XYZ file of C-alpha atoms in Angstrom:
692
model
C 28.206 -14.615 -20.572
C 26.682 -17.808 -21.402
C 25.173 -17.494 -24.716
C 21.492 -17.601 -23.414
C 22.170 -14.511 -20.880
C 22.116 -12.602 -24.948
C 18.625 -13.258 -25.565
C 16.773 -9.907 -25.637
C 13.882 -10.910 -23.166
C 11.275 -8.797 -24.388
C 8.122 -9.072 -21.279
C 8.322 -7.288 -18.246
C 5.632 -8.444 -15.502
C 3.406 -6.812 -12.311
C 1.863 -9.258 -10.543
C -0.348 -7.596 -7.905
C -2.622 -9.975 -5.569
C -5.866 -8.399 -3.420
C -8.440 -9.812 -1.521
C -10.259 -11.182 -4.805
C -8.343 -11.627 -7.642
C -4.972 -10.965 -8.717
C -3.709 -8.904 -11.463
C -1.388 -9.481 -13.509
C 0.488 -7.069 -15.686
C 3.087 -7.589 -19.232
C 4.674 -5.017 -21.017
C 7.133 -5.743 -23.730
C 9.444 -3.260 -25.385
C 7.019 -0.882 -27.410
C 5.092 -0.967 -23.297
C 1.843 -2.185 -25.751
C -0.328 -4.074 -22.538
C -2.148 -8.008 -21.859
C -3.157 -8.371 -18.661
C -5.427 -10.600 -16.553
C -7.708 -11.140 -13.661
C -7.432 -14.229 -11.156
C -9.643 -14.954 -8.072
C -6.594 -15.110 -5.820
C -6.234 -18.141 -3.607
C -5.921 -16.472 0.078
C -4.377 -20.472 1.328
C -1.247 -19.640 -1.075
C -0.891 -17.051 -3.042
C 1.499 -18.486 -5.027
C -1.252 -20.624 -6.341
C -2.826 -17.970 -8.097
C -0.201 -16.696 -9.350
C 0.515 -19.524 -11.331
C -2.418 -19.445 -12.186
C -2.740 -16.272 -13.451
C 0.657 -16.401 -15.306
C -0.296 -18.834 -16.970
C -3.265 -17.598 -18.924
C -1.136 -14.290 -19.315
C 0.698 -17.436 -21.545
C -2.246 -18.746 -22.681
C -3.022 -14.897 -24.384
C 0.363 -13.647 -26.199
C -0.196 -17.404 -27.281
C 3.003 -18.962 -25.344
C 3.360 -21.462 -22.636
C 4.195 -21.039 -19.238
C 8.175 -21.807 -19.482
C 8.015 -20.206 -23.531
C 6.572 -16.603 -21.461
C 8.660 -16.767 -18.668
C 11.352 -17.472 -20.624
C 11.271 -14.579 -21.930
C 10.520 -12.659 -19.128
C 13.859 -10.011 -17.773
C 11.530 -8.634 -14.611
C 8.113 -9.111 -12.249
C 7.514 -7.136 -9.921
C 5.241 -9.044 -6.923
C 2.801 -6.931 -4.563
C 1.583 -9.780 -1.732
C -0.625 -9.259 0.954
C 1.183 -12.135 2.777
C 2.402 -9.844 5.041
C -1.230 -7.739 5.621
C -2.958 -10.547 5.984
C -1.464 -12.265 8.816
C -1.794 -9.421 11.155
C -5.445 -8.729 10.165
C -6.402 -12.536 9.986
C -3.639 -12.634 13.761
C -1.827 -15.173 12.285
C 1.454 -14.551 12.475
C 4.645 -16.311 13.738
C 4.879 -17.537 17.237
C 7.175 -14.790 18.520
C 9.499 -13.598 21.162
C 10.965 -10.667 22.528
C 14.249 -9.813 23.380
C 15.081 -6.625 25.294
C 16.202 -5.003 28.106
C 15.071 -6.054 31.590
C 12.433 -4.462 33.611
C 11.069 -3.124 30.768
C 8.991 -6.058 28.440
C 6.170 -3.774 29.019
C 6.746 -1.734 26.625
C 4.569 -3.357 23.548
C 1.237 -3.183 26.508
C 1.650 -0.528 27.684
C 1.529 1.362 23.729
C 2.597 4.667 25.153
C -0.830 4.611 27.240
C -2.449 6.067 23.824
C -6.155 4.117 22.577
C -8.217 5.035 19.496
C -10.903 6.420 21.189
C -9.533 7.949 24.945
C -13.016 8.548 26.379
C -14.315 5.111 26.393
C -13.635 3.169 29.464
C -15.100 -0.540 28.637
C -13.028 -0.618 25.644
C -10.731 -4.019 26.944
C -6.626 -3.341 25.582
C -5.443 -4.945 22.729
C -3.819 -7.793 22.918
C -0.126 -7.704 21.915
C 1.594 -9.720 19.162
C 3.831 -10.996 22.038
C 2.171 -12.117 24.883
C 4.752 -11.812 28.647
C 5.307 -14.966 28.688
C 7.158 -14.226 25.891
C 8.782 -10.990 26.499
C 11.915 -12.418 28.801
C 14.449 -8.611 30.089
C 18.013 -9.268 29.757
C 20.810 -7.267 31.926
C 22.088 -5.027 29.820
C 21.722 -1.488 29.249
C 22.643 1.201 26.698
C 23.218 4.881 27.158
C 21.387 7.738 25.307
C 24.759 8.031 23.725
C 25.523 4.535 22.871
C 28.212 3.914 25.953
C 27.243 1.050 27.253
C 26.266 1.417 31.155
C 25.918 -2.610 32.001
C 27.356 -5.039 30.013
C 24.877 -8.038 28.612
C 25.296 -11.164 30.457
C 25.497 -13.493 28.049
C 24.735 -16.152 30.364
C 21.170 -15.060 31.809
C 21.473 -14.529 27.645
C 21.203 -17.947 27.066
C 19.057 -18.739 30.263
C 15.955 -16.868 27.754
C 17.355 -17.617 25.163
C 16.660 -22.139 26.101
C 13.298 -20.681 27.313
C 12.197 -18.971 23.881
C 13.573 -22.442 22.549
C 11.727 -24.936 25.282
C 7.819 -22.355 24.496
C 8.934 -22.409 20.465
C 8.396 -19.663 19.584
C 9.577 -19.197 15.705
C 10.924 -16.262 15.431
C 12.762 -13.903 17.808
C 12.878 -10.083 18.027
C 15.480 -8.560 19.815
C 14.867 -3.947 20.636
C 17.279 -3.390 23.883
C 17.130 0.178 25.304
C 18.854 2.994 22.863
C 19.946 0.313 20.486
C 20.032 2.833 17.815
C 22.616 4.344 18.858
C 24.711 1.476 19.982
C 23.787 -2.282 18.309
C 26.626 -4.789 19.678
C 24.455 -5.670 21.834
C 22.039 -6.364 19.362
C 24.441 -8.147 17.339
C 26.177 -10.189 19.648
C 22.052 -11.406 21.028
C 21.301 -12.380 17.072
C 25.052 -14.688 17.247
C 23.640 -16.254 20.307
C 20.432 -16.638 19.049
C 22.134 -18.293 15.571
C 23.779 -20.943 17.973
C 21.456 -22.180 19.661
C 18.040 -20.990 17.774
C 19.650 -21.596 14.412
C 15.928 -21.999 12.705
C 14.234 -19.311 13.881
C 13.361 -16.364 11.987
C 15.384 -13.242 13.540
C 15.176 -9.321 13.614
C 16.969 -6.576 14.826
C 15.272 -3.570 15.997
C 19.024 -2.155 15.472
C 18.485 -2.679 11.260
C 14.952 -2.496 11.066
C 14.275 0.698 13.044
C 17.248 2.576 13.899
C 15.611 5.076 15.506
C 15.076 6.696 18.995
C 11.349 6.988 20.462
C 11.108 2.971 22.457
C 7.317 2.393 21.736
C 7.583 2.742 17.598
C 11.295 0.603 17.332
C 9.889 -2.297 19.747
C 7.136 -2.033 18.241
C 7.570 -2.205 14.731
C 10.501 -5.060 15.991
C 7.155 -7.156 17.535
C 5.806 -7.468 13.855
C 8.276 -7.751 11.926
C 8.957 -10.823 13.516
C 5.622 -11.754 13.520
C 4.386 -11.626 9.324
C 8.177 -11.929 8.731
C 8.241 -16.591 8.239
C 4.757 -16.189 7.022
C 6.855 -13.756 4.365
C 9.567 -15.887 3.737
C 8.221 -18.967 3.612
C 5.819 -17.535 0.619
C 9.256 -15.737 -1.168
C 10.755 -19.084 -1.368
C 7.978 -20.741 -2.124
C 7.077 -18.731 -5.136
C 11.133 -18.266 -6.390
C 11.207 -22.626 -6.090
C 7.674 -23.178 -8.445
C 9.342 -19.786 -10.717
C 12.401 -21.454 -11.122
C 10.168 -24.179 -12.089
C 9.085 -22.911 -14.924
C 11.899 -21.905 -15.848
C 12.218 -18.125 -14.858
C 15.380 -17.133 -14.841
C 14.745 -13.596 -15.262
C 14.692 -10.685 -11.933
C 11.757 -11.022 -8.986
C 11.039 -7.723 -6.973
C 8.892 -7.153 -4.575
C 7.693 -3.372 -3.894
C 7.359 -1.916 -0.082
C 5.123 0.328 1.268
C 7.086 3.379 0.669
C 7.110 2.633 -3.170
C 10.404 1.098 -3.989
C 11.196 -2.059 -5.781
C 13.367 -4.276 -2.918
C 14.555 -8.364 -5.126
C 13.060 -10.926 -2.660
C 16.409 -10.877 0.194
C 16.025 -8.175 1.187
C 12.430 -7.935 1.494
C 11.656 -11.656 3.971
C 14.444 -9.075 6.028
C 12.569 -6.223 6.673
C 8.918 -7.605 6.167
C 7.013 -5.037 7.953
C 8.260 -2.735 5.267
C 6.323 -5.609 2.391
C 2.402 -4.595 4.618
C 1.160 -2.339 2.393
C 3.085 -3.534 -0.857
C -0.236 -3.461 -2.877
C -1.674 -0.661 -2.716
C 2.033 1.114 -3.249
C 2.185 -0.484 -7.122
C -1.311 1.874 -7.672
C 0.457 5.411 -5.964
C 3.536 4.271 -8.547
C 1.326 4.061 -11.439
C -0.458 7.297 -9.679
C 2.687 8.800 -10.190
C 2.977 7.951 -13.399
C -0.052 8.667 -15.124
C 0.748 12.257 -13.565
C 3.318 12.862 -15.815
C 1.312 10.862 -18.735
C -1.709 12.890 -18.727
C -0.227 16.614 -17.028
C -2.862 16.425 -14.210
C -0.222 16.605 -11.116
C -2.569 16.564 -8.568
C -4.590 13.418 -8.752
C -6.976 11.649 -5.901
C -5.995 7.464 -6.712
C -8.996 6.093 -5.409
C -8.409 1.929 -6.127
C -11.499 0.518 -4.817
C -11.519 -3.792 -5.493
C -13.618 -6.454 -3.961
C -12.465 -6.062 -0.604
C -11.091 -2.804 0.465
C -11.024 1.068 -0.846
C -7.561 2.570 -1.012
C -7.016 7.081 -1.634
C -3.743 8.395 -1.667
C -2.493 12.014 -2.685
C -0.096 12.594 -5.720
C 0.076 16.686 -5.482
C 1.857 18.406 -8.560
C 3.784 15.166 -9.722
C 5.271 14.295 -6.244
C 3.428 11.293 -2.966
C 3.628 10.976 0.487
C 5.668 9.548 2.387
C 4.894 9.014 6.304
C 6.309 7.369 8.917
C 2.629 7.400 11.367
C 1.601 3.867 9.472
C 0.499 1.674 11.363
C -2.365 -1.747 10.615
C -5.070 -3.730 12.615
C -3.835 -1.690 16.064
C -0.337 -2.551 15.554
C 2.718 0.633 15.495
C 4.148 -0.023 12.493
C 6.650 3.902 12.061
C 8.354 1.969 8.628
C 8.474 5.103 6.193
C 4.755 4.337 4.530
C 3.457 5.349 1.267
C 0.546 8.290 2.470
C -3.071 5.750 1.865
C -6.127 5.460 3.824
C -7.774 2.091 3.336
C -11.273 0.927 4.159
C -13.303 -1.759 4.442
C -15.929 -0.832 0.573
C -15.582 -2.945 -1.861
C -16.644 -4.550 -4.299
C -18.093 -8.092 -2.060
C -18.071 -5.170 0.385
C -21.213 -7.385 2.946
C -24.950 -5.374 3.273
C -26.561 -6.623 6.308
C -29.700 -4.508 8.565
C -27.834 -3.492 12.076
C -30.257 -4.196 15.545
C -31.269 -0.807 15.421
C -33.173 -1.694 11.374
C -30.617 0.851 10.213
C -28.258 -0.371 6.425
C -24.970 -0.472 6.959
C -21.869 -1.629 4.475
C -18.323 -3.459 5.272
C -16.325 -3.502 6.592
C -17.177 -7.457 6.887
C -16.659 -9.114 2.576
C -17.587 -11.469 1.183
C -13.783 -11.786 0.086
C -11.989 -14.325 -3.355
C -14.318 -17.163 -1.343
C -17.174 -17.770 -1.141
C -17.917 -14.425 -3.087
C -21.195 -12.123 -4.327
C -23.670 -13.817 -4.197
C -24.051 -13.960 -8.322
C -21.197 -15.737 -8.453
C -22.394 -17.928 -7.702
C -19.486 -19.528 -4.920
C -21.437 -20.411 -1.591
C -22.680 -16.768 -0.803
C -25.525 -16.288 0.423
C -25.287 -12.549 1.523
C -25.883 -9.872 -0.664
C -22.515 -7.438 -0.774
C -21.968 -4.273 -3.336
C -21.015 -6.353 -6.314
C -24.960 -7.973 -6.694
C -26.236 -4.330 -6.719
C -24.989 -3.114 -8.884
C -25.626 -6.006 -10.061
C -28.907 -5.608 -9.555
C -28.659 -1.795 -11.170
C -28.519 -2.115 -14.658
C -24.717 -0.933 -14.382
C -23.262 -4.992 -14.670
C -24.180 -7.180 -17.683
C -24.516 -10.680 -16.484
C -23.075 -12.079 -19.568
C -20.864 -10.113 -20.268
C -18.602 -9.678 -17.044
C -15.086 -10.300 -17.598
C -15.250 -10.398 -21.419
C -17.819 -13.193 -21.315
C -15.960 -15.966 -19.262
C -18.312 -16.043 -16.348
C -21.607 -15.830 -16.371
C -23.483 -13.511 -13.049
C -26.724 -15.146 -11.288
C -28.972 -12.329 -11.079
C -32.103 -14.422 -10.065
C -29.156 -15.112 -7.255
C -28.709 -11.693 -6.542
C -31.765 -10.636 -6.266
C -33.437 -13.686 -3.517
C -30.727 -12.589 -1.807
C -31.470 -9.240 -1.819
C -34.461 -9.238 -1.505
C -33.967 -11.355 1.975
C -32.571 -7.597 2.754
C -35.040 -5.291 1.459
C -37.745 -7.494 3.645
C -34.973 -6.676 6.808
C -36.254 -2.810 5.716
C -39.583 -2.840 4.833
C -38.079 -1.411 1.096
C -38.864 -2.494 -2.132
C -34.950 -4.828 -4.171
C -34.546 -1.737 -6.167
C -34.886 0.798 -3.377
C -32.781 -2.092 -1.186
C -29.159 -2.193 -4.416
C -29.752 1.741 -4.702
C -29.347 2.179 -0.950
C -26.352 -0.300 -0.870
C -24.907 1.342 -4.254
C -25.617 5.447 -1.796
C -23.932 3.956 1.529
C -20.846 2.864 0.014
C -20.654 5.746 -1.957
C -20.172 7.792 1.012
C -18.711 5.821 2.887
C -15.413 5.940 0.453
C -16.151 9.633 -0.224
C -15.899 10.140 4.154
C -12.347 8.088 2.662
C -11.431 10.815 0.138
C -12.122 13.824 3.105
C -9.899 12.397 5.358
C -7.211 12.313 2.574
C -8.016 14.996 1.826
C -9.493 18.061 4.325
C -8.253 16.368 6.986
C -4.813 17.047 5.852
C -6.001 20.960 4.693
C -6.246 20.129 0.910
C -9.498 20.961 -1.286
C -10.164 18.050 -2.184
C -11.935 20.326 -5.318
C -8.583 21.380 -7.131
C -7.528 17.387 -8.083
C -9.499 15.569 -10.396
C -10.042 11.760 -8.880
C -8.181 8.779 -10.934
C -10.243 6.133 -10.577
C -8.329 1.886 -10.895
C -9.500 -0.560 -9.504
C -11.773 -3.757 -11.176
C -15.256 -1.660 -9.034
C -14.095 1.863 -9.621
C -15.409 2.497 -12.302
C -18.859 1.804 -10.866
C -18.858 3.837 -8.772
C -16.170 7.270 -8.781
C -18.367 9.819 -11.018
C -20.721 9.241 -8.846
C -18.349 9.891 -5.018
C -16.416 12.639 -6.965
C -19.596 14.220 -7.551
C -20.261 13.279 -3.644
C -17.212 15.076 -2.917
C -17.678 18.032 -5.140
C -14.652 16.769 -7.827
C -15.505 17.942 -11.349
C -13.469 15.812 -13.162
C -12.725 11.664 -13.546
C -9.719 9.816 -14.836
C -10.379 6.667 -16.571
C -6.186 4.697 -17.557
C -7.276 1.594 -19.815
C -5.008 -0.028 -17.885
C -7.963 0.675 -14.521
C -8.404 -2.633 -13.443
C -5.336 -3.798 -13.477
C -3.280 -0.304 -12.498
C -1.414 -0.928 -9.037
C -0.029 -3.677 -11.488
C 0.966 -1.605 -13.962
C 2.413 0.700 -11.865
C 4.528 -1.676 -9.660
C 6.766 -1.814 -13.720
C 7.393 1.864 -12.820
C 8.465 1.036 -9.059
C 11.751 2.051 -8.514
C 14.458 1.029 -7.080
C 15.370 2.615 -3.036
C 17.576 2.116 -0.156
C 16.481 3.923 2.844
C 18.534 4.506 5.647
C 17.967 6.627 8.654
C 19.770 7.070 12.226
C 18.563 9.517 14.656
C 20.471 12.823 16.226
C 18.145 14.770 18.144
C 19.541 18.968 17.754
C 18.792 21.581 18.857
C 19.182 23.304 15.166
C 20.724 27.186 16.742
C 23.174 25.007 17.291
C 24.002 23.126 13.631
C 26.245 24.726 11.413
C 25.724 23.008 7.277
C 29.690 21.315 8.230
C 27.888 19.524 10.629
C 24.697 20.022 8.397
C 26.297 17.747 5.691
C 28.450 15.604 8.250
C 25.757 14.042 9.429
C 24.346 11.879 6.120
C 26.917 11.395 4.733
C 27.692 7.859 5.744
C 23.954 8.065 5.686
C 24.679 8.291 1.842
C 28.064 5.903 1.544
C 25.460 3.278 3.141
C 22.187 3.355 1.318
C 24.948 3.951 -2.259
C 26.385 0.983 -1.199
C 23.665 -1.447 -0.172
C 22.349 0.144 -3.294
C 24.777 -1.033 -5.243
C 24.483 -4.524 -4.606
C 21.516 -5.285 -6.876
C 21.418 -2.459 -9.532
C 24.288 -1.094 -11.832
C 22.983 2.395 -12.961
C 22.776 5.457 -12.135
C 21.747 6.387 -8.991
C 19.945 8.890 -7.749
C 20.141 10.406 -3.586
C 16.783 11.496 -1.837
C 17.282 13.122 1.988
C 15.600 13.533 4.047
C 14.610 15.290 7.867
C 12.515 13.946 11.126
C 11.514 17.675 12.576
C 9.693 19.246 15.640
C 8.792 21.845 17.702
C 10.836 21.867 20.592
C 7.660 20.963 22.766
C 5.544 18.546 20.323
C 5.392 14.280 20.348
C 5.269 13.968 16.581
C 7.917 15.216 13.816
C 7.185 16.591 10.559
C 9.379 15.300 7.238
C 10.854 17.944 5.598
C 12.191 16.698 1.721
C 15.363 18.556 1.544
C 15.365 17.643 -2.184
C 16.981 20.791 -3.792
C 19.016 21.991 -0.763
C 22.747 22.437 -0.825
C 23.548 21.305 3.136
C 27.541 22.030 3.267
C 26.107 25.960 1.747
C 26.435 28.969 4.128
C 21.870 29.862 4.612
C 21.408 25.885 4.468
C 20.366 25.549 8.249
C 18.167 28.675 8.091
C 16.802 27.119 4.460
C 16.377 23.979 5.949
C 14.569 25.259 9.481
C 12.523 27.260 6.938
C 10.919 24.459 4.915
C 9.787 22.714 8.090
C 7.807 25.631 8.424
C 6.179 25.993 5.379
C 5.736 22.306 5.933
C 3.861 22.142 9.270
C 1.915 24.557 8.102
C 1.072 22.711 5.148
C 0.424 20.004 7.585
C -1.608 21.768 10.368
C -2.378 25.222 8.984
C -0.416 27.357 11.343
C 3.332 27.481 12.022
C 5.481 29.206 15.065
C 8.836 30.585 13.871
C 10.057 32.189 17.668
C 9.644 28.319 18.419
C 12.491 26.052 18.608
C 13.500 23.424 16.263
C 14.383 20.327 16.928
C 16.074 18.194 13.878
C 14.573 14.277 15.261
C 16.355 12.262 11.957
C 17.647 11.721 9.078
C 17.394 9.787 6.219
C 18.661 8.493 2.570
C 16.539 7.287 0.781
C 18.923 5.797 -2.488
C 17.078 5.336 -5.713
C 17.972 3.697 -8.943
C 15.525 4.682 -11.387
C 14.195 1.637 -13.962
C 12.763 2.178 -17.780
C 9.660 4.052 -16.867
C 6.375 2.194 -18.985
C 4.655 4.246 -21.062
C 1.398 2.860 -22.978
C 2.000 1.751 -26.722
C 1.311 4.927 -29.121
C -1.695 7.312 -29.496
C -4.817 6.434 -29.689
C -5.952 7.327 -34.030
C -7.879 10.300 -33.611
C -11.593 9.775 -34.428
C -13.968 12.707 -32.443
C -17.055 10.885 -35.284
C -20.402 9.911 -33.512
C -19.628 5.933 -31.189
C -22.580 3.593 -32.113
C -23.090 2.066 -28.821
C -23.048 -1.951 -28.351
C -26.570 -2.509 -27.075
C -29.340 -0.570 -24.705
C -29.512 -1.926 -20.901
C -32.078 -1.496 -18.592
C -29.921 0.805 -15.413
C -30.894 2.525 -12.776
C -30.421 6.368 -12.950
C -32.727 7.170 -11.097
C -35.338 5.285 -12.133
C -34.982 3.096 -14.572
C -34.655 4.142 -17.740
C -32.792 2.104 -21.831
C -29.158 3.718 -21.253
C -26.627 2.902 -23.790
C -22.869 0.968 -23.575
C -19.972 1.738 -25.368
C -17.432 -0.603 -25.429
C -14.040 1.582 -24.076
C -11.453 0.050 -26.306
C -13.591 1.962 -29.193
C -13.869 5.023 -28.794
C -10.731 6.871 -30.543
C -8.499 10.207 -29.475
C -11.000 12.522 -29.186
C -14.923 10.806 -28.753
C -16.927 12.413 -27.244
C -20.337 11.177 -25.411
C -22.964 12.668 -23.121
C -24.913 10.318 -20.161
C -26.307 8.497 -19.012
C -24.183 5.918 -20.066
C -22.002 2.707 -19.827
C -18.994 2.097 -20.978
C -17.607 -1.885 -20.978
C -14.357 -2.962 -20.843
C -13.230 -6.947 -19.882
C -12.396 -6.377 -16.117
C -14.603 -3.052 -15.423
C -17.334 -1.112 -15.941
C -18.234 2.463 -16.211
C -20.878 4.411 -15.323
C -21.300 7.992 -16.320
C -24.509 9.931 -14.930
C -26.415 11.826 -16.245
C -25.815 15.049 -18.225
C -21.592 14.410 -17.078
C -19.770 14.031 -20.611
C -16.624 12.490 -21.290
C -13.875 13.315 -23.981
C -11.285 9.948 -24.366
C -8.057 11.273 -25.142
C -4.614 10.661 -26.856
C -4.389 7.470 -25.011
C -7.545 6.143 -25.124
C -8.035 6.952 -21.388
C -11.193 8.746 -20.366
C -11.152 11.985 -19.572
C -15.119 12.699 -17.534
C -16.182 16.197 -16.927
C -19.374 16.398 -13.718
C -21.770 18.218 -15.139
C -22.620 22.063 -13.246
C -24.154 21.243 -10.009
C -27.577 22.895 -9.872
């Protein structure tokens, strides 16, 4: 073993690229956390990443090369795929599919977002019709070859795609999930005739039943794949140039962590990469605090992400999508709404105040950033309401332009016929209502009563709004960790390595027996374990699940199989019972007398990484804390309120609002009559005043 390999590398770094800021969190073996926030660079995210790493090194008293040579692992959440889809700036894609099936992408199962809107224009497919090419071939539903692949015709279609300047090719033949031979042969011909193209096969991306979902997911993978591959390659080279020799991993939408090569292959699985870190961190917060029912509330500069931790567990769903495109890969169940610190306020044609979803982003940013922004945002409103101090933003490293924000707010107020204070308070109230509605979608629409949960506030802007949002949905508790502003980056360091394998097996459960059920999972277990072993040499856990439905339904329910011995007598009956219970949890009813159909089986091989816990408990200190200063702020009228330093609140310290709790990269607004207690980590445990 080389001498350098025996030198301990104490640091682990999580990097979360957001729409406005890039967050970096670095922990040492004791759990001590050092973090920075730096403006994101959407034109090339790696520029912001390297800048942030340089800032992080300076905080640790190191140069960049010194930090990276002492770093064992970097886990990164990227928005490259997300931005490519949202902005329609992905690759020029060609689709090769079974002749007669090239319009599946356009027909979209005949569905549209608003079925009663007769004037709604049809969505523009990611692949235009002239680049969707049919190939003579046919595999039956049982995997038998009905029509052999016509290689001469295939070569002609590949030549057409090449001459059209196609950068990426999606291959999705009918029933290839049963027999991928034709897709694999097509990949060989593409490698010979279009060696520079990014090629993705539906039998590798989503080997499951349902043609539209499989074709759409494969097309999305091809559309974002080249951009993701370029970015990851560029980042790897940049890091190598500054002596990084540790492991570089990407967190996927399902919360698992994978090496760069796997993320580039399954690029569509990175569309929720950043928010997934927040959910992973939220699950770990639940374990640390004992608050097993949490509503993770992640408000950044561009959007707010809302998820659910129930009984300490997080839910996965295959019903996801982004920007109107169906992505049927399993992902964490997250709702994203266009409400963040940079959300722009405006007056619509009817004279009504609107906030978002348009955002000022990182550039130009809110007006108060003095980077060219002209329209008032949520951050500008928070500044003018006195919740932010213009001299102490980002620890004093950036001075906010209160005069510029006031001038922009005055223009908006004039359009509303209101005062500046009324306009700013209206923006604050309206964005809180939008985020409360997002929580209702995540909870009440799923049959969950949010009043039995606590709101977990994180993201740079969340502390300013979390208490009022919780009040709106009648939740009585808010938890704010010390690393709230960078919890997604910190959470990535708690993400396990994960490789998932799924196969379709359409069968009436009445015809299954325990040995047949166990046999369905056995090859998937072997494949998942073998693939994960290529990256990970530690202990592996296998998570099994099944997607099931009632006979007449057209959608499936994901049923976890944890603790179920598949080969034991009665396992099939236990599986069916779990499905009934899960269906009732989700949709409030079950139909035990109906036929239950098994559709897909899934196995995830999970390599557990060492958890990152906060460094040592805070010393107990229940004595009154002196405020840093008094500040004029708006709490149903203007008043002088105390401002406390987040990091000075010892375990057991209690405060009563109204008050502001200020950290370097976030501020928490404590309402009148609300009480705050610092827990053993110095985290804030806020109890809202009882409703009148």
